[in-house]
Amino acid sequence: MRKNIVAGNWKMNTTVAEGVALAKEVNEALAGAAPKCDVVVCVPFTHLCPVAAAIDQTRLGLGAENCADHKSGAYTGEVSAPMVASTGATYVILGHSERRQYYGETSETLREKVALALENGLTPIFCIGEVLEERENGTFNEVVRKQVEEGLFNLSAEDFGKIVLAYEPVWAIGTGKTATPEQAEDMHAWIRSVIAGKYGNEVAENTSILYGGSCKPGNAAELFAKPDIDGGLIGGAALKCADFMGIVNAF
Ligand code: 13P
């Protein structure tokens, strides 16, 4: 059975002190909540160690927002998968559209990152999604199929089973314009069929596919009610404990 997951992506927000306070607040809110999903916060690299020390990871999972495409060496400014794992984090967001768009990440570099994340026991939250032009010109299914195939289909079925996918239509990120539950469900079902074509039905049925893009307490329940939507990857609304918990409690 696949897991339901609500994961926050804090992006480049909060100081260390603010981030630790937010993580503690979420951790405490979860203690009394009995959520019907796994809950994760993905935080800036600088925040990983202090947040790891401040939360109970049996209740609130911790992840990074990226990792390097090399294991170690002369790559000034980069943070490797073994470094992320050594903080106690167990998740890593890979291939976010902001990384693809602003930092030139390609399927080729992402394959390296995914391999290193898996080698170091991290669960990749692998992001895919089309831009507005591709939504409007009708190529969105093919664009997303290609992202999944090129980024992940080199994996064995066993390794693919460790991946969490996040469908994030780029036109819905930070714009207040959410995909309709029907648009999101159609895409999630398509992604699952693409996975089934490569790895078979069982692997496809066991893959968690999260939705991301202007997901909020007010629209999470109708998105999560769809059969192929297994949770959310949350940007802006993850920065306020009450909003994030509102989404967690939508399950
Ligand atoms: P918003 O929830 O702010 O639209 O961001 C979504 C996102 O990019 C999560 O990774």
GROMACS .gro file of C-alpha atoms and ligand atoms in nm:
model
  261
    1MET     CA    1   0.000   0.000   0.000
    2ARG     CA    2   0.131   0.341  -0.090
    3LYS     CA    3   0.172   0.607   0.176
    4ASN     CA    4  -0.010   0.936   0.202
    5ILE     CA    5   0.244   1.213   0.261
    6VAL     CA    6   0.224   1.586   0.322
    7ALA     CA    7   0.568   1.744   0.279
    8GLY     CA    8   0.662   2.107   0.326
    9ASN     CA    9   0.916   2.271   0.097
   10TRP     CA   10   1.037   2.580   0.276
   11LYS     CA   11   1.245   2.693  -0.026
   12MET     CA   12   1.480   2.984   0.060
   13ASN     CA   13   1.282   3.112   0.357
   14THR     CA   14   1.339   3.158   0.732
   15THR     CA   15   1.654   3.217   0.935
   16VAL     CA   16   1.782   2.925   1.142
   17ALA     CA   17   1.606   3.055   1.454
   18GLU     CA   18   1.277   3.106   1.267
   19GLY     CA   19   1.305   2.766   1.102
   20VAL     CA   20   1.374   2.583   1.429
   21ALA     CA   21   1.077   2.760   1.589
   22LEU     CA   22   0.849   2.662   1.298
   23ALA     CA   23   0.967   2.301   1.302
   24LYS     CA   24   0.911   2.278   1.678
   25GLU     CA   25   0.563   2.423   1.639
   26VAL     CA   26   0.472   2.167   1.373
   27ASN     CA   27   0.629   1.887   1.577
   28GLU     CA   28   0.419   1.987   1.878
   29ALA     CA   29   0.100   2.027   1.676
   30LEU     CA   30   0.149   1.674   1.539
   31ALA     CA   31   0.185   1.528   1.888
   32GLY     CA   32  -0.185   1.585   1.950
   33ALA     CA   33  -0.309   1.533   1.598
   34ALA     CA   34  -0.296   1.160   1.500
   35PRO     CA   35  -0.251   1.252   1.132
   36LYS     CA   36  -0.368   1.012   0.861
   37CYS     CA   37  -0.053   1.072   0.658
   38ASP     CA   38   0.323   1.093   0.699
   39VAL     CA   39   0.438   1.450   0.754
   40VAL     CA   40   0.776   1.584   0.640
   41VAL     CA   41   0.948   1.922   0.633
   42CYS     CA   42   1.218   1.989   0.373
   43VAL     CA   43   1.437   2.275   0.490
   44PRO     CA   44   1.743   2.473   0.381
   45PHE     CA   45   2.081   2.298   0.432
   46THR     CA   46   2.175   2.538   0.715
   47HIS     CA   47   1.866   2.429   0.908
   48LEU     CA   48   1.904   2.050   0.887
   49CYS     CA   49   2.115   1.988   1.200
   50PRO     CA   50   1.932   2.222   1.438
   51VAL     CA   51   1.591   2.110   1.312
   52ALA     CA   52   1.695   1.743   1.344
   53ALA     CA   53   1.783   1.813   1.708
   54ALA     CA   54   1.453   1.995   1.771
   55ILE     CA   55   1.197   1.744   1.636
   56ASP     CA   56   1.092   1.385   1.690
   57GLN     CA   57   1.149   1.221   1.354
   58THR     CA   58   0.915   0.933   1.432
   59ARG     CA   59   0.645   1.203   1.410
   60LEU     CA   60   0.786   1.457   1.165
   61GLY     CA   61   1.022   1.353   0.887
   62LEU     CA   62   1.307   1.578   0.778
   63GLY     CA   63   1.448   1.640   0.432
   64ALA     CA   64   1.676   1.865   0.229
   65GLU     CA   65   1.566   2.060  -0.078
   66ASN     CA   66   1.849   1.944  -0.302
   67CYS     CA   67   2.180   1.757  -0.300
   68ALA     CA   68   2.489   1.757  -0.518
   69ASP     CA   69   2.542   1.534  -0.821
   70HIS     CA   70   2.883   1.425  -0.686
   71LYS     CA   71   2.972   1.231  -0.372
   72SER     CA   72   3.258   1.455  -0.251
   73GLY     CA   73   3.550   1.662  -0.373
   74ALA     CA   74   3.628   2.001  -0.522
   75TYR     CA   75   3.275   2.134  -0.576
   76THR     CA   76   3.276   2.460  -0.381
   77GLY     CA   77   2.943   2.546  -0.229
   78GLU     CA   78   2.777   2.211  -0.295
   79VAL     CA   79   2.625   1.980  -0.032
   80SER     CA   80   2.643   1.607  -0.095
   81ALA     CA   81   2.393   1.330  -0.028
   82PRO     CA   82   2.621   1.173   0.240
   83MET     CA   83   2.636   1.514   0.412
   84VAL     CA   84   2.258   1.545   0.409
   85ALA     CA   85   2.222   1.191   0.545
   86SER     CA   86   2.476   1.266   0.819
   87THR     CA   87   2.246   1.536   0.960
   88GLY     CA   88   1.979   1.275   1.029
   89ALA     CA   89   1.754   1.386   0.741
   90THR     CA   90   1.591   1.103   0.547
   91TYR     CA   91   1.430   1.280   0.249
   92VAL     CA   92   1.558   1.502  -0.031
   93ILE     CA   93   1.360   1.698  -0.288
   94LEU     CA   94   1.518   1.652  -0.633
   95GLY     CA   95   1.442   1.817  -0.966
   96HIS     CA   96   1.218   2.093  -0.836
   97SER     CA   97   1.113   2.316  -1.126
   98GLU     CA   98   1.298   2.607  -0.965
   99ARG     CA   99   1.618   2.400  -0.973
  100ARG     CA  100   1.554   2.297  -1.334
  101GLN     CA  101   1.466   2.652  -1.441
  102TYR     CA  102   1.716   2.869  -1.250
  103TYR     CA  103   2.008   2.630  -1.192
  104GLY     CA  104   2.005   2.434  -1.514
  105GLU     CA  105   1.930   2.092  -1.370
  106THR     CA  106   1.879   1.832  -1.640
  107SER     CA  107   1.761   1.473  -1.639
  108GLU     CA  108   2.126   1.371  -1.667
  109THR     CA  109   2.236   1.550  -1.347
  110LEU     CA  110   1.918   1.437  -1.175
  111ARG     CA  111   1.996   1.071  -1.246
  112GLU     CA  112   2.326   1.121  -1.059
  113LYS     CA  113   2.151   1.293  -0.770
  114VAL     CA  114   1.886   1.023  -0.743
  115ALA     CA  115   2.152   0.749  -0.742
  116LEU     CA  116   2.354   0.924  -0.469
  117ALA     CA  117   2.042   0.991  -0.260
  118LEU     CA  118   1.942   0.624  -0.275
  119GLU     CA  119   2.297   0.505  -0.200
  120ASN     CA  120   2.285   0.716   0.115
  121GLY     CA  121   1.949   0.595   0.232
  122LEU     CA  122   1.761   0.915   0.143
  123THR     CA  123   1.411   0.903  -0.005
  124PRO     CA  124   1.400   1.128  -0.314
  125ILE     CA  125   1.089   1.339  -0.361
  126PHE     CA  126   1.128   1.371  -0.737
  127CYS     CA  127   0.948   1.666  -0.895
  128ILE     CA  128   0.800   1.682  -1.243
  129GLY     CA  129   0.557   1.917  -1.414
  130GLU     CA  130   0.486   2.119  -1.725
  131VAL     CA  131   0.507   2.495  -1.781
  132LEU     CA  132   0.204   2.703  -1.881
  133GLU     CA  133   0.286   2.695  -2.252
  134GLU     CA  134   0.294   2.314  -2.246
  135ARG     CA  135  -0.038   2.305  -2.058
  136GLU     CA  136  -0.191   2.536  -2.319
  137ASN     CA  137  -0.047   2.365  -2.628
  138GLY     CA  138  -0.158   2.023  -2.504
  139THR     CA  139   0.188   1.861  -2.478
  140PHE     CA  140   0.178   1.833  -2.097
  141ASN     CA  141   0.131   1.456  -2.076
  142GLU     CA  142   0.428   1.393  -2.305
  143VAL     CA  143   0.645   1.648  -2.122
  144VAL     CA  144   0.583   1.482  -1.787
  145ARG     CA  145   0.622   1.131  -1.931
  146LYS     CA  146   0.963   1.232  -2.063
  147GLN     CA  147   1.069   1.379  -1.726
  148VAL     CA  148   0.975   1.056  -1.548
  149GLU     CA  149   1.139   0.832  -1.809
  150GLU     CA  150   1.461   1.030  -1.841
  151GLY     CA  151   1.506   1.097  -1.472
  152LEU     CA  152   1.408   0.764  -1.322
  153PHE     CA  153   1.363   0.476  -1.565
  154ASN     CA  154   1.729   0.375  -1.539
  155LEU     CA  155   1.643   0.248  -1.187
  156SER     CA  156   1.574  -0.112  -1.097
  157ALA     CA  157   1.216  -0.184  -0.988
  158GLU     CA  158   1.346  -0.219  -0.632
  159ASP     CA  159   1.506   0.126  -0.637
  160PHE     CA  160   1.212   0.284  -0.817
  161GLY     CA  161   0.998   0.158  -0.529
  162LYS     CA  162   1.190   0.395  -0.297
  163ILE     CA  163   1.096   0.709  -0.494
  164VAL     CA  164   0.819   0.953  -0.406
  165LEU     CA  165   0.695   1.158  -0.703
  166ALA     CA  166   0.560   1.511  -0.686
  167TYR     CA  167   0.359   1.649  -0.977
  168GLU     CA  168   0.392   2.025  -0.968
  169PRO     CA  169   0.251   2.212  -1.267
  170VAL     CA  170   0.488   2.509  -1.291
  171TRP     CA  171   0.200   2.747  -1.370
  172ALA     CA  172   0.044   2.662  -1.032
  173ILE     CA  173   0.354   2.719  -0.815
  174GLY     CA  174   0.330   3.029  -0.600
  175THR     CA  175   0.070   3.176  -0.835
  176GLY     CA  176  -0.244   3.107  -0.633
  177LYS     CA  177  -0.367   2.921  -0.942
  178THR     CA  178  -0.419   2.558  -0.836
  179ALA     CA  179  -0.474   2.280  -1.087
  180THR     CA  180  -0.834   2.166  -1.057
  181PRO     CA  181  -0.870   1.833  -0.876
  182GLU     CA  182  -0.972   1.684  -1.214
  183GLN     CA  183  -0.664   1.820  -1.396
  184ALA     CA  184  -0.439   1.693  -1.118
  185GLU     CA  185  -0.611   1.353  -1.099
  186ASP     CA  186  -0.587   1.307  -1.479
  187MET     CA  187  -0.214   1.376  -1.466
  188HIS     CA  188  -0.153   1.154  -1.162
  189ALA     CA  189  -0.341   0.867  -1.328
  190TRP     CA  190  -0.134   0.923  -1.644
  191ILE     CA  191   0.192   0.918  -1.446
  192ARG     CA  192   0.083   0.596  -1.276
  193SER     CA  193   0.007   0.439  -1.616
  194VAL     CA  194   0.353   0.541  -1.742
  195ILE     CA  195   0.509   0.374  -1.435
  196ALA     CA  196   0.294   0.063  -1.486
  197GLY     CA  197   0.413   0.040  -1.848
  198LYS     CA  198   0.774   0.017  -1.729
  199TYR     CA  199   0.761  -0.155  -1.389
  200GLY     CA  200   0.416  -0.319  -1.382
  201ASN     CA  201   0.095  -0.250  -1.193
  202GLU     CA  202   0.214  -0.343  -0.847
  203VAL     CA  203   0.504  -0.095  -0.847
  204ALA     CA  204   0.278   0.173  -0.998
  205GLU     CA  205   0.007   0.116  -0.736
  206ASN     CA  206   0.266   0.137  -0.457
  207THR     CA  207   0.416   0.469  -0.574
  208SER     CA  208   0.313   0.778  -0.379
  209ILE     CA  209   0.242   1.070  -0.613
  210LEU     CA  210   0.205   1.407  -0.439
  211TYR     CA  211   0.048   1.720  -0.587
  212GLY     CA  212   0.219   2.059  -0.550
  213GLY     CA  213   0.121   2.408  -0.659
  214SER     CA  214  -0.083   2.654  -0.450
  215CYS     CA  215  -0.211   2.372  -0.228
  216LYS     CA  216  -0.379   2.526   0.077
  217PRO     CA  217  -0.606   2.424   0.366
  218GLY     CA  218  -0.905   2.534   0.157
  219ASN     CA  219  -0.837   2.314  -0.147
  220ALA     CA  220  -0.635   2.022  -0.004
  221ALA     CA  221  -0.932   1.800   0.090
  222GLU     CA  222  -1.079   1.792  -0.262
  223LEU     CA  223  -0.736   1.726  -0.414
  224PHE     CA  224  -0.654   1.448  -0.164
  225ALA     CA  225  -0.995   1.289  -0.219
  226LYS     CA  226  -0.889   1.189  -0.571
  227PRO     CA  227  -0.782   0.825  -0.601
  228ASP     CA  228  -0.438   0.891  -0.752
  229ILE     CA  229  -0.340   1.192  -0.539
  230ASP     CA  230  -0.147   1.068  -0.238
  231GLY     CA  231  -0.070   1.396  -0.065
  232GLY     CA  232   0.098   1.727  -0.128
  233LEU     CA  233   0.428   1.909  -0.160
  234ILE     CA  234   0.356   2.243  -0.001
  235GLY     CA  235   0.544   2.570  -0.054
  236GLY     CA  236   0.398   2.894   0.084
  237ALA     CA  237   0.142   2.728   0.311
  238ALA     CA  238   0.418   2.523   0.480
  239LEU     CA  239   0.562   2.840   0.632
  240LYS     CA  240   0.273   2.884   0.874
  241CYS     CA  241   0.208   2.602   1.119
  242ALA     CA  242  -0.171   2.650   1.117
  243ASP     CA  243  -0.190   2.640   0.736
  244PHE     CA  244   0.041   2.340   0.712
  245MET     CA  245  -0.157   2.153   0.978
  246GLY     CA  246  -0.478   2.248   0.798
  247ILE     CA  247  -0.344   2.062   0.493
  248VAL     CA  248  -0.222   1.765   0.703
  249ASN     CA  249  -0.567   1.744   0.859
  250ALA     CA  250  -0.733   1.747   0.516
  251PHE     CA  251  -0.670   1.368   0.510
  25213P     P1  252   0.343   2.681  -0.349
  25213P     O1  253   0.267   2.588  -0.255
  25213P     O2  254   0.394   2.803  -0.281
  25213P     O3  255   0.265   2.707  -0.474
  25213P     O4  256   0.474   2.601  -0.393
  25213P     C1  257   0.461   2.470  -0.438
  25213P     C2  258   0.598   2.411  -0.450
  25213P     O5  259   0.677   2.451  -0.534
  25213P     C3  260   0.635   2.305  -0.355
  25213P     O6  261   0.753   2.244  -0.392
   0.00000   0.00000   0.00000
